[in-house]
Amino acid sequence: MRIEMVEELRARVRRATKVVAFTGAGVSRESGLATFREGKDALWQRYRPEDLASPQAFLRHPETVWRWYGERFRGAASAQPNAAHLALARLAAVFPSYLLVTQNVDGLHQRAGSRGVVELHGTLHDARCHACARRMEMQRALDRSPDTPPRCECGGLYRPAVVWFGEMLPQDAMERAMREAAACDLLLAVGTSATVFPAAGLIELAHRGGAAVIEVNPEATAFSSLADLRLRAAAAAALPALEAEIRGCREGSA
Ligand code: NAD
Ligand code: ZN
């Protein structure tokens, strides 16, 4: 795949000093992990979210929820970062300031080499006590108790350290993401339907703040109209090509 930007966008990419990459489930699609809502194998078309991913579900059926997240953790841990994760990690070296914000909980950005990733929806790789928030590695928690959530010293149950339906996003992560999005000059929105608020607001914040927006998604989204460039392709195909085009723009900037 080859990507060519129009000169106006090239100029904006050439001048960009603050960049935010914002990713969703689509970026991990080519690593074999299902996306959330869309696609044939979307997770919630097979399970009702309220049955598995809410505090109520956990309190009612802790074993079922624990085992399901155990499976998701093993799936994520055995998946490999794809060409999109790797290109997004390499882009950090191209700009003076670069922040990767993800809604994913699979840890693949970190395994691809991205540092300082802001995880808006937490991570599958940790468990935390539902009562006192003490944390433990998910692998350890599952080794200790594969079929039922282990009990914390405080008497509470360990749960996956992800954000469930009806729960608040971690405030520090959300504030950081909003601040950087509002101040950036280029935002890459990759593999996200951007329907989940307030995360969806990041694209709008960046656009209103004057940033160029590049969207990578095989399908149109509610935010496609804001994008200065829409790449209707799978992330693993588009990102290496986008990286090459961005590097080309930057070489002209010295
Ligand atoms: P979403 O399912 O709502 O949207 C996924 C988007 O990816 C869609 O717009 C779809 O068109 C696009 N897409 C599909 N295949 C793609 C590909 N190959 N390349 C690029 N884009 C592709 O996911 P979201 O916007 O991330 O929604 C947020 C929720 O999904 C979060 O709560 C997140 O925690 C959760 N989630 C995470 C994972 C993961 O960590 N891998 C997996 C499933 C769900
Ligand atoms: Zn506890």
Tab-separated table of C-alpha atoms and ligand atoms in Angstrom:
chain	number	residue	atom	x	y	z
A	1	MET	CA	0.000	0.000	0.000
A	2	ARG	CA	1.169	3.533	-0.787
A	3	ILE	CA	-0.206	6.737	0.702
A	4	GLU	CA	0.189	10.207	-0.747
A	5	MET	CA	-0.998	13.233	1.149
A	6	VAL	CA	-2.024	16.447	-0.530
A	7	GLU	CA	0.510	19.261	-0.134
A	8	GLU	CA	-1.565	21.173	2.448
A	9	LEU	CA	-1.612	18.160	4.774
A	10	ARG	CA	2.050	17.392	4.064
A	11	ALA	CA	2.896	20.896	5.265
A	12	ARG	CA	0.948	20.411	8.477
A	13	VAL	CA	2.613	17.047	9.144
A	14	ARG	CA	6.015	18.604	8.388
A	15	ARG	CA	5.467	21.329	11.006
A	16	ALA	CA	3.833	19.098	13.648
A	17	THR	CA	5.579	19.008	17.022
A	18	LYS	CA	2.861	17.488	19.217
A	19	VAL	CA	1.235	14.293	18.039
A	20	VAL	CA	-1.383	12.041	19.581
A	21	ALA	CA	-2.193	8.544	18.339
A	22	PHE	CA	-5.578	7.344	19.538
A	23	THR	CA	-6.364	3.672	19.050
A	24	GLY	CA	-9.233	1.231	19.499
A	25	ALA	CA	-9.956	-2.438	19.083
A	26	GLY	CA	-9.464	-2.324	15.282
A	27	VAL	CA	-5.705	-1.900	15.675
A	28	SER	CA	-5.507	-5.378	17.234
A	29	ARG	CA	-7.776	-6.992	14.655
A	30	GLU	CA	-4.847	-8.344	12.579
A	31	SER	CA	-3.383	-9.802	15.759
A	32	GLY	CA	-6.438	-12.028	15.877
A	33	LEU	CA	-8.323	-10.215	18.658
A	34	ALA	CA	-11.998	-9.477	18.085
A	35	THR	CA	-13.250	-5.876	18.038
A	36	PHE	CA	-15.972	-4.653	20.306
A	37	ARG	CA	-19.062	-3.858	18.318
A	38	GLU	CA	-18.359	-4.270	14.639
A	39	GLY	CA	-17.303	-7.109	12.429
A	40	LYS	CA	-18.493	-10.683	12.159
A	41	ASP	CA	-16.683	-11.810	15.286
A	42	ALA	CA	-17.435	-8.782	17.449
A	43	LEU	CA	-17.319	-9.900	21.047
A	44	TRP	CA	-20.612	-8.464	22.129
A	45	GLN	CA	-22.544	-10.134	19.352
A	46	ARG	CA	-21.708	-13.407	21.057
A	47	TYR	CA	-22.104	-12.242	24.653
A	48	ARG	CA	-24.342	-9.574	26.080
A	49	PRO	CA	-22.061	-6.969	27.694
A	50	GLU	CA	-24.286	-6.601	30.719
A	51	ASP	CA	-23.792	-10.362	31.312
A	52	LEU	CA	-20.022	-10.095	31.551
A	53	ALA	CA	-18.599	-6.601	31.691
A	54	SER	CA	-20.318	-4.759	34.488
A	55	PRO	CA	-19.885	-4.566	38.272
A	56	GLN	CA	-23.383	-6.021	38.661
A	57	ALA	CA	-22.479	-9.044	36.534
A	58	PHE	CA	-19.317	-9.576	38.558
A	59	LEU	CA	-21.132	-9.478	41.884
A	60	ARG	CA	-23.829	-11.830	40.587
A	61	HIS	CA	-21.638	-14.318	38.639
A	62	PRO	CA	-18.038	-13.771	39.773
A	63	GLU	CA	-16.831	-17.181	38.494
A	64	THR	CA	-18.259	-16.742	34.999
A	65	VAL	CA	-16.822	-13.230	34.661
A	66	TRP	CA	-13.455	-14.324	36.082
A	67	ARG	CA	-13.158	-17.278	33.704
A	68	TRP	CA	-14.165	-15.190	30.691
A	69	TYR	CA	-11.529	-12.566	31.482
A	70	GLY	CA	-9.020	-15.332	32.109
A	71	GLU	CA	-9.653	-16.451	28.531
A	72	ARG	CA	-9.383	-12.920	27.176
A	73	PHE	CA	-6.116	-12.438	29.071
A	74	ARG	CA	-4.645	-15.658	27.668
A	75	GLY	CA	-5.820	-14.620	24.182
A	76	ALA	CA	-4.127	-11.234	24.497
A	77	ALA	CA	-0.963	-12.680	26.065
A	78	SER	CA	-0.542	-15.222	23.261
A	79	ALA	CA	-1.327	-12.729	20.463
A	80	GLN	CA	1.523	-10.917	18.724
A	81	PRO	CA	1.742	-7.181	18.008
A	82	ASN	CA	1.078	-6.544	14.317
A	83	ALA	CA	2.556	-4.127	11.779
A	84	ALA	CA	0.233	-1.342	12.996
A	85	HIS	CA	1.373	-1.590	16.639
A	86	LEU	CA	4.997	-1.613	15.469
A	87	ALA	CA	4.622	1.407	13.159
A	88	LEU	CA	2.802	3.355	15.898
A	89	ALA	CA	5.690	2.602	18.263
A	90	ARG	CA	8.327	3.754	15.729
A	91	LEU	CA	6.490	7.041	15.120
A	92	ALA	CA	7.471	8.133	18.650
A	93	ALA	CA	10.989	8.780	17.312
A	94	VAL	CA	9.710	11.057	14.546
A	95	PHE	CA	8.097	13.852	16.587
A	96	PRO	CA	9.366	15.916	19.552
A	97	SER	CA	6.216	15.016	21.516
A	98	TYR	CA	4.179	11.884	20.861
A	99	LEU	CA	1.548	10.300	23.074
A	100	LEU	CA	-0.237	7.044	22.400
A	101	VAL	CA	-3.710	6.863	23.954
A	102	THR	CA	-5.546	3.564	23.696
A	103	GLN	CA	-8.924	2.121	24.555
A	104	ASN	CA	-7.433	-1.349	24.241
A	105	VAL	CA	-6.768	-3.525	27.236
A	106	ASP	CA	-4.596	-6.121	25.472
A	107	GLY	CA	-1.139	-4.615	26.138
A	108	LEU	CA	-0.008	-5.080	22.519
A	109	HIS	CA	1.150	-1.458	22.099
A	110	GLN	CA	3.552	-1.870	25.012
A	111	ARG	CA	4.784	-5.196	23.670
A	112	ALA	CA	5.424	-3.495	20.313
A	113	GLY	CA	7.728	-1.052	22.103
A	114	SER	CA	5.480	1.936	22.850
A	115	ARG	CA	6.358	3.698	26.097
A	116	GLY	CA	4.170	5.866	28.295
A	117	VAL	CA	0.946	4.517	26.785
A	118	VAL	CA	-2.204	6.027	28.299
A	119	GLU	CA	-4.715	3.204	28.832
A	120	LEU	CA	-8.186	4.710	29.082
A	121	HIS	CA	-9.913	1.391	29.736
A	122	GLY	CA	-7.337	-0.250	31.974
A	123	THR	CA	-5.544	-3.501	31.258
A	124	LEU	CA	-6.185	-7.235	31.138
A	125	HIS	CA	-2.665	-7.818	32.467
A	126	ASP	CA	-3.533	-6.807	36.033
A	127	ALA	CA	-6.167	-7.796	38.549
A	128	ARG	CA	-7.247	-5.424	41.271
A	129	CYS	CA	-9.317	-5.818	44.403
A	130	HIS	CA	-12.894	-4.683	43.800
A	131	ALA	CA	-13.014	-3.376	47.383
A	132	CYS	CA	-9.623	-1.808	48.177
A	133	ALA	CA	-8.005	-1.482	44.698
A	134	ARG	CA	-4.862	-3.456	45.648
A	135	ARG	CA	-3.272	-4.780	42.442
A	136	MET	CA	-1.709	-8.085	41.409
A	137	GLU	CA	-0.504	-9.398	38.046
A	138	MET	CA	-3.296	-11.219	36.246
A	139	GLN	CA	-0.994	-14.158	35.538
A	140	ARG	CA	-0.334	-14.590	39.253
A	141	ALA	CA	-3.999	-14.207	40.115
A	142	LEU	CA	-4.956	-16.878	37.570
A	143	ASP	CA	-2.177	-19.214	38.713
A	144	ARG	CA	-3.482	-18.897	42.222
A	145	SER	CA	-7.117	-19.303	41.238
A	146	PRO	CA	-8.073	-20.049	37.616
A	147	ASP	CA	-11.811	-20.617	38.085
A	148	THR	CA	-12.878	-18.189	40.752
A	149	PRO	CA	-11.659	-14.688	41.656
A	150	PRO	CA	-8.994	-14.836	44.381
A	151	ARG	CA	-9.805	-13.135	47.648
A	152	CYS	CA	-7.803	-10.123	48.823
A	153	GLU	CA	-6.432	-9.737	52.351
A	154	CYS	CA	-9.191	-7.172	52.930
A	155	GLY	CA	-11.856	-9.774	52.160
A	156	GLY	CA	-12.755	-8.300	48.752
A	157	LEU	CA	-12.564	-10.152	45.443
A	158	TYR	CA	-9.943	-9.567	42.771
A	159	ARG	CA	-11.317	-8.559	39.350
A	160	PRO	CA	-9.691	-7.617	36.048
A	161	ALA	CA	-8.240	-4.085	36.133
A	162	VAL	CA	-10.380	-2.955	33.203
A	163	VAL	CA	-13.114	-0.326	33.026
A	164	TRP	CA	-16.574	-1.901	32.918
A	165	PHE	CA	-19.879	-0.564	31.656
A	166	GLY	CA	-21.183	1.977	34.092
A	167	GLU	CA	-17.754	2.703	35.579
A	168	MET	CA	-15.738	5.908	35.428
A	169	LEU	CA	-12.634	6.138	33.281
A	170	PRO	CA	-9.445	6.657	35.302
A	171	GLN	CA	-9.440	10.400	35.858
A	172	ASP	CA	-5.704	11.054	35.535
A	173	ALA	CA	-5.522	9.132	32.233
A	174	MET	CA	-8.580	10.885	30.834
A	175	GLU	CA	-7.354	14.350	31.839
A	176	ARG	CA	-3.929	13.736	30.348
A	177	ALA	CA	-5.467	12.468	27.094
A	178	MET	CA	-7.815	15.450	26.828
A	179	ARG	CA	-5.053	17.950	27.538
A	180	GLU	CA	-2.732	16.439	24.924
A	181	ALA	CA	-5.500	16.079	22.333
A	182	ALA	CA	-6.546	19.706	22.745
A	183	ALA	CA	-2.946	20.882	22.309
A	184	CYS	CA	-1.727	18.568	19.550
A	185	ASP	CA	-1.166	19.493	15.895
A	186	LEU	CA	-1.721	16.005	14.504
A	187	LEU	CA	-4.021	13.240	15.696
A	188	LEU	CA	-4.073	9.738	14.273
A	189	ALA	CA	-7.337	7.908	15.021
A	190	VAL	CA	-6.764	4.225	14.337
A	191	GLY	CA	-9.281	1.393	14.545
A	192	THR	CA	-11.805	3.073	16.769
A	193	SER	CA	-15.518	3.491	16.181
A	194	ALA	CA	-15.263	6.396	18.633
A	195	THR	CA	-18.760	5.747	19.894
A	196	VAL	CA	-17.714	5.312	23.511
A	197	PHE	CA	-17.734	8.637	25.351
A	198	PRO	CA	-15.923	10.514	26.673
A	199	ALA	CA	-13.093	8.942	24.681
A	200	ALA	CA	-14.869	9.881	21.466
A	201	GLY	CA	-14.546	13.539	22.436
A	202	LEU	CA	-10.769	13.375	21.953
A	203	ILE	CA	-11.026	13.504	18.170
A	204	GLU	CA	-13.343	16.486	18.338
A	205	LEU	CA	-11.088	18.257	20.865
A	206	ALA	CA	-8.083	17.825	18.597
A	207	HIS	CA	-9.983	19.016	15.528
A	208	ARG	CA	-11.370	22.071	17.313
A	209	GLY	CA	-7.883	22.856	18.609
A	210	GLY	CA	-6.674	23.061	15.012
A	211	ALA	CA	-4.995	19.659	14.708
A	212	ALA	CA	-4.883	17.742	11.450
A	213	VAL	CA	-6.801	14.483	11.878
A	214	ILE	CA	-5.948	11.272	10.028
A	215	GLU	CA	-8.386	8.396	10.389
A	216	VAL	CA	-7.506	4.766	9.694
A	217	ASN	CA	-10.578	2.549	9.601
A	218	PRO	CA	-12.030	0.269	6.913
A	219	GLU	CA	-15.448	1.737	7.727
A	220	ALA	CA	-16.803	5.256	8.070
A	221	THR	CA	-17.359	6.506	11.628
A	222	ALA	CA	-19.282	9.397	13.163
A	223	PHE	CA	-15.996	11.340	13.128
A	224	SER	CA	-14.946	10.649	9.559
A	225	SER	CA	-16.250	14.037	8.430
A	226	LEU	CA	-13.736	15.766	10.743
A	227	ALA	CA	-10.782	13.923	9.261
A	228	ASP	CA	-8.353	15.644	6.897
A	229	LEU	CA	-7.383	12.237	5.538
A	230	ARG	CA	-9.436	9.044	5.685
A	231	LEU	CA	-7.634	5.794	5.054
A	232	ARG	CA	-10.204	3.093	4.442
A	233	ALA	CA	-7.935	0.154	5.091
A	234	ALA	CA	-6.951	-2.329	7.750
A	235	ALA	CA	-4.573	-0.826	10.299
A	236	ALA	CA	-1.794	-3.361	9.694
A	237	ALA	CA	-1.731	-2.460	5.985
A	238	ALA	CA	-2.192	1.297	6.370
A	239	LEU	CA	0.142	2.157	9.252
A	240	PRO	CA	3.487	1.141	7.713
A	241	ALA	CA	2.521	3.074	4.556
A	242	LEU	CA	1.405	6.066	6.614
A	243	GLU	CA	4.653	5.944	8.575
A	244	ALA	CA	6.641	6.025	5.326
A	245	GLU	CA	4.656	9.006	4.023
A	246	ILE	CA	5.024	10.856	7.355
A	247	ARG	CA	8.784	10.233	7.380
A	248	GLY	CA	8.908	11.518	3.807
A	249	CYS	CA	7.189	14.755	4.874
A	250	ARG	CA	9.548	15.181	7.830
A	251	GLU	CA	12.678	14.706	5.737
A	252	GLY	CA	11.627	17.737	3.752
A	253	SER	CA	11.420	19.729	7.010
A	254	ALA	CA	15.078	19.960	8.085
B	1	NAD	P1	-15.104	-0.822	18.458
B	1	NAD	O1	-15.296	-2.309	18.330
B	1	NAD	O2	-16.246	0.006	18.895
B	1	NAD	O3	-14.608	-0.292	17.075
B	1	NAD	C1	-13.611	-0.966	16.370
B	1	NAD	C2	-13.376	-0.180	15.107
B	1	NAD	O4	-12.312	-0.806	14.413
B	1	NAD	C3	-14.556	-0.132	14.159
B	1	NAD	O5	-14.804	1.206	13.766
B	1	NAD	C4	-14.116	-0.978	12.976
B	1	NAD	O6	-14.620	-0.500	11.734
B	1	NAD	C5	-12.624	-0.807	13.048
B	1	NAD	N1	-11.859	-1.894	12.456
B	1	NAD	C6	-12.215	-3.188	12.239
B	1	NAD	N2	-11.217	-3.868	11.700
B	1	NAD	C7	-10.181	-2.995	11.562
B	1	NAD	C8	-8.861	-3.109	11.064
B	1	NAD	N3	-8.402	-4.278	10.613
B	1	NAD	N4	-8.076	-2.008	11.085
B	1	NAD	C9	-8.535	-0.828	11.550
B	1	NAD	N5	-9.783	-0.669	12.028
B	1	NAD	C10	-10.583	-1.735	12.037
B	1	NAD	O7	-13.826	-0.605	19.383
B	1	NAD	P2	-13.372	0.671	20.157
B	1	NAD	O8	-13.652	1.917	19.400
B	1	NAD	O9	-12.017	0.391	20.628
B	1	NAD	O10	-14.388	0.600	21.353
B	1	NAD	C11	-13.913	0.708	22.565
B	1	NAD	C12	-13.999	-0.597	23.405
B	1	NAD	O11	-13.445	-1.802	22.899
B	1	NAD	C13	-13.184	-0.351	24.608
B	1	NAD	O12	-13.995	-0.474	25.741
B	1	NAD	C14	-12.089	-1.401	24.633
B	1	NAD	O13	-11.669	-1.645	25.940
B	1	NAD	C15	-12.782	-2.505	23.979
B	1	NAD	N6	-12.069	-3.641	23.411
B	1	NAD	C16	-10.698	-3.756	23.425
B	1	NAD	C17	-10.068	-4.844	22.789
B	1	NAD	C18	-8.566	-4.995	22.837
B	1	NAD	O14	-7.923	-4.565	23.795
B	1	NAD	N7	-7.967	-5.580	21.789
B	1	NAD	C19	-10.841	-5.775	22.118
B	1	NAD	C20	-12.231	-5.628	22.129
B	1	NAD	C21	-12.830	-4.555	22.772
B	2	ZN	ZN	-8.752	-5.630	48.978
